[in-house]
PDB file of C-alpha atoms and ligand atoms in Angstrom:
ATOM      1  CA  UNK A  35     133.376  25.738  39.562  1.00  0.00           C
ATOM      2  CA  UNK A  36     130.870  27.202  37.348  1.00  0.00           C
ATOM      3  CA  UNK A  37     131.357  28.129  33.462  1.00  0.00           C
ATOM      4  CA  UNK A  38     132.113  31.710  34.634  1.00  0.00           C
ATOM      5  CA  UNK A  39     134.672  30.917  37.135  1.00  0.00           C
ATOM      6  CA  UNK A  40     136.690  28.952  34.818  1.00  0.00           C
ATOM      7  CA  UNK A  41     136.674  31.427  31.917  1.00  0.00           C
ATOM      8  CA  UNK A  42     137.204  34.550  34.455  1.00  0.00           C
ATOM      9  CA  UNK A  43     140.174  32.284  35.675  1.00  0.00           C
ATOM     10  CA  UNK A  44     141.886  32.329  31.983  1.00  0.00           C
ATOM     11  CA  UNK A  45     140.985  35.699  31.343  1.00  0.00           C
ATOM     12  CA  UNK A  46     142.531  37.171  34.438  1.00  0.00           C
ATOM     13  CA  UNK A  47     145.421  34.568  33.270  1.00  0.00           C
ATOM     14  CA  UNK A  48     145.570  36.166  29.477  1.00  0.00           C
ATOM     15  CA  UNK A  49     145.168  40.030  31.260  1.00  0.00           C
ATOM     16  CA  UNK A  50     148.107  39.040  33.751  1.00  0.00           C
ATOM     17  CA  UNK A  51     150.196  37.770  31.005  1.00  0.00           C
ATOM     18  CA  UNK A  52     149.174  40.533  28.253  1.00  0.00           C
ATOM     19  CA  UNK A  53     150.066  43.423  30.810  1.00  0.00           C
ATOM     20  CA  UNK A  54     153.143  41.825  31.268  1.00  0.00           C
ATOM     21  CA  UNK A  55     154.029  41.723  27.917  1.00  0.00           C
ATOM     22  CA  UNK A  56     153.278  44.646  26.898  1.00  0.00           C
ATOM     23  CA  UNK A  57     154.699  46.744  30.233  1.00  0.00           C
ATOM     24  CA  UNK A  58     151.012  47.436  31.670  1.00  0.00           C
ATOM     25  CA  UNK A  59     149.521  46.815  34.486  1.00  0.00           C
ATOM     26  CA  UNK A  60     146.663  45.216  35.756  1.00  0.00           C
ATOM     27  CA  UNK A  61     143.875  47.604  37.895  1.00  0.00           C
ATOM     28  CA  UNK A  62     145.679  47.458  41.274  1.00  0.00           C
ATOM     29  CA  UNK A  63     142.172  47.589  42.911  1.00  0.00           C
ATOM     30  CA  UNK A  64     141.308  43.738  43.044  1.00  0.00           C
ATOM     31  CA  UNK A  65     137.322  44.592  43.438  1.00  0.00           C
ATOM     32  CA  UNK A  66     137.684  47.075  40.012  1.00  0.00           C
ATOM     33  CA  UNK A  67     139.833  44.367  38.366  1.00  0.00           C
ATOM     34  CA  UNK A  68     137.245  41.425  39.133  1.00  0.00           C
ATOM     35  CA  UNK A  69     134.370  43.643  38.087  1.00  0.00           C
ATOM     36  CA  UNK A  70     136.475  44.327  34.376  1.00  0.00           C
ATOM     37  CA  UNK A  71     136.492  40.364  34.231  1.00  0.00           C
ATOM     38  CA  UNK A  72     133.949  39.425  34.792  1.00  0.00           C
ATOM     39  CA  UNK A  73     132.260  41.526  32.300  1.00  0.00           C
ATOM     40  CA  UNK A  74     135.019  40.710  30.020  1.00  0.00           C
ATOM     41  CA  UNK A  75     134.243  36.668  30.672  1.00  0.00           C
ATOM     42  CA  UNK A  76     130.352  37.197  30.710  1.00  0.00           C
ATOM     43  CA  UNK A  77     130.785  38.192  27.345  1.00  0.00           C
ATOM     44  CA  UNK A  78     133.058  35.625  26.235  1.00  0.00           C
ATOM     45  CA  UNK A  79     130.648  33.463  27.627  1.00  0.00           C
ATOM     46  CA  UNK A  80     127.545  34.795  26.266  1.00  0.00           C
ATOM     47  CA  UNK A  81     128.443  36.438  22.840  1.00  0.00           C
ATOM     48  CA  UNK A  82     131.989  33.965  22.460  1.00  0.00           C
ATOM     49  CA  UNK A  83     134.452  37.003  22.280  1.00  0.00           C
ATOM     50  CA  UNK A  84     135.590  38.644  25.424  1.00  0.00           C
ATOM     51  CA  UNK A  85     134.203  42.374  24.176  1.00  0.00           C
ATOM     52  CA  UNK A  86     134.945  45.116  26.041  1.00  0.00           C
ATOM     53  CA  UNK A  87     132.221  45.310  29.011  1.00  0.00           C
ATOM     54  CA  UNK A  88     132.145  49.331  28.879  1.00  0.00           C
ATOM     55  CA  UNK A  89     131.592  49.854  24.878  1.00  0.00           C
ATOM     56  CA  UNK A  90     128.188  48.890  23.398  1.00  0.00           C
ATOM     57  CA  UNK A  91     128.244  46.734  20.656  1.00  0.00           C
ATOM     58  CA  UNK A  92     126.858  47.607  16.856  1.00  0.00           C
ATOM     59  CA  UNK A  93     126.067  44.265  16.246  1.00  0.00           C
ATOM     60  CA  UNK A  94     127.796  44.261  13.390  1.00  0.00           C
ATOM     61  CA  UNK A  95     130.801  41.555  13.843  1.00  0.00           C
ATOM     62  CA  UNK A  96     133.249  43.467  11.889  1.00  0.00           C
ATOM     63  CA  UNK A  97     132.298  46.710  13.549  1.00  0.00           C
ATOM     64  CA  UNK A  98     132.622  44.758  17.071  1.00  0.00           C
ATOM     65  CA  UNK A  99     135.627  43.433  16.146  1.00  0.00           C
ATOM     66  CA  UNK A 100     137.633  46.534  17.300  1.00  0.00           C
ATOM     67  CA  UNK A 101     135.948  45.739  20.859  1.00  0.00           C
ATOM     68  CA  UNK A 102     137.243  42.464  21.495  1.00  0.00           C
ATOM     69  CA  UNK A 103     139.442  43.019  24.211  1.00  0.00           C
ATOM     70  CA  UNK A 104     141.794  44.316  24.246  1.00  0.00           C
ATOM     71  CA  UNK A 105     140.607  46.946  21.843  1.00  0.00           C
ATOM     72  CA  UNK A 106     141.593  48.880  19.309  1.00  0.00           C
ATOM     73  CA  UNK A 107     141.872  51.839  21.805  1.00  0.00           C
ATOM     74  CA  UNK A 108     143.718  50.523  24.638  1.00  0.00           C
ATOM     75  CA  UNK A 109     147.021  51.954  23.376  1.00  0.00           C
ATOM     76  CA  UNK A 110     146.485  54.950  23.147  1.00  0.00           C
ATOM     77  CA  UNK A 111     144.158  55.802  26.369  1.00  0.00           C
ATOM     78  CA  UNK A 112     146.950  54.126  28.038  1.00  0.00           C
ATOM     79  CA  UNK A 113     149.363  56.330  26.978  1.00  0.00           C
ATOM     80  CA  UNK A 114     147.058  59.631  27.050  1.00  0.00           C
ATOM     81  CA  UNK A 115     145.437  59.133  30.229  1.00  0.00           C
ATOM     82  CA  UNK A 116     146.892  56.606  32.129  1.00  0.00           C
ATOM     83  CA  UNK A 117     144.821  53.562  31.704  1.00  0.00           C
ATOM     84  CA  UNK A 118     142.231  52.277  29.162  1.00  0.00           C
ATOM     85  CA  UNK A 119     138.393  53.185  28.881  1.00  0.00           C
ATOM     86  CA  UNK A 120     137.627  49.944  31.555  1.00  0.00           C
ATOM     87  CA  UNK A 121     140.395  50.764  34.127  1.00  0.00           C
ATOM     88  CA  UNK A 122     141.853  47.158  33.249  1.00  0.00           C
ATOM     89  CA  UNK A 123     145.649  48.229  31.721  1.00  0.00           C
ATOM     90  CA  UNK A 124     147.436  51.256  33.483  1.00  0.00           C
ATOM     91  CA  UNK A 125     150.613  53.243  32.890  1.00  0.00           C
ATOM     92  CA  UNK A 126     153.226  51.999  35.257  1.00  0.00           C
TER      93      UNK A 126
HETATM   94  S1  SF4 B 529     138.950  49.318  27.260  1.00  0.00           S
HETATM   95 FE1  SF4 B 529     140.323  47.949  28.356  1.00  0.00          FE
HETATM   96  S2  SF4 B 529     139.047  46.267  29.040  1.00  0.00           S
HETATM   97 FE2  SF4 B 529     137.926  47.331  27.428  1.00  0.00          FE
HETATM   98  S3  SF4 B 529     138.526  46.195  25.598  1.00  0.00           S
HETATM   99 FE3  SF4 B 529     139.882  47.931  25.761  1.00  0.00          FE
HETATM  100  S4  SF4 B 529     141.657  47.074  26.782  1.00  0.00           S
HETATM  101 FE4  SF4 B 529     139.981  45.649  27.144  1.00  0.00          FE
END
């Protein structure tokens, strides 16, 4: 398995857990939810945090910080309109 299959493997893992936890759900449209992780794990990969694949980054770590997933938003665009900015947590 390549680099990226192994850390998309965890990080649908950690999602699956987190939403869980926290009484989300995961997308329930498996090509979506793969597309969110794998941006998620490209970045982990490639920048060594999983950043949020749909907000741009400053560059500025602290700044970027709030975009590690999951964000700084997620709550509340959860609660407000049903799922975060990514489609990756929903409302059940
Ligand atoms: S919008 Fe969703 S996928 Fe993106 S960082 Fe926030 S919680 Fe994670």
């Amino acid at each position: 398995m390549t680099d990226l299959g192994r850390i998309m493997e965890k990080t649908h893992e950690w999602a699956s857990k987190y939403a869980n936890r926290k009484g989300f759900q995961l997308n329930p449209d498996e090509e979506m939810l793969d597309m969110v992780i794998e941006g998620l794990s490209r970045n982990k990969l490639e920048h060594g945090k999983q950043y949020c694949p749909c907000r741009l980054r400053t560059g500025d770590d602290k700044e970027d910080r709030r975009i590690i997933c999951p964000c700084v938003y997620h709550k509340g665009e959860i609660e407000n309109e049903g799922s975060c900015h990514c489609s990756l947590f929903f409302k059940v």
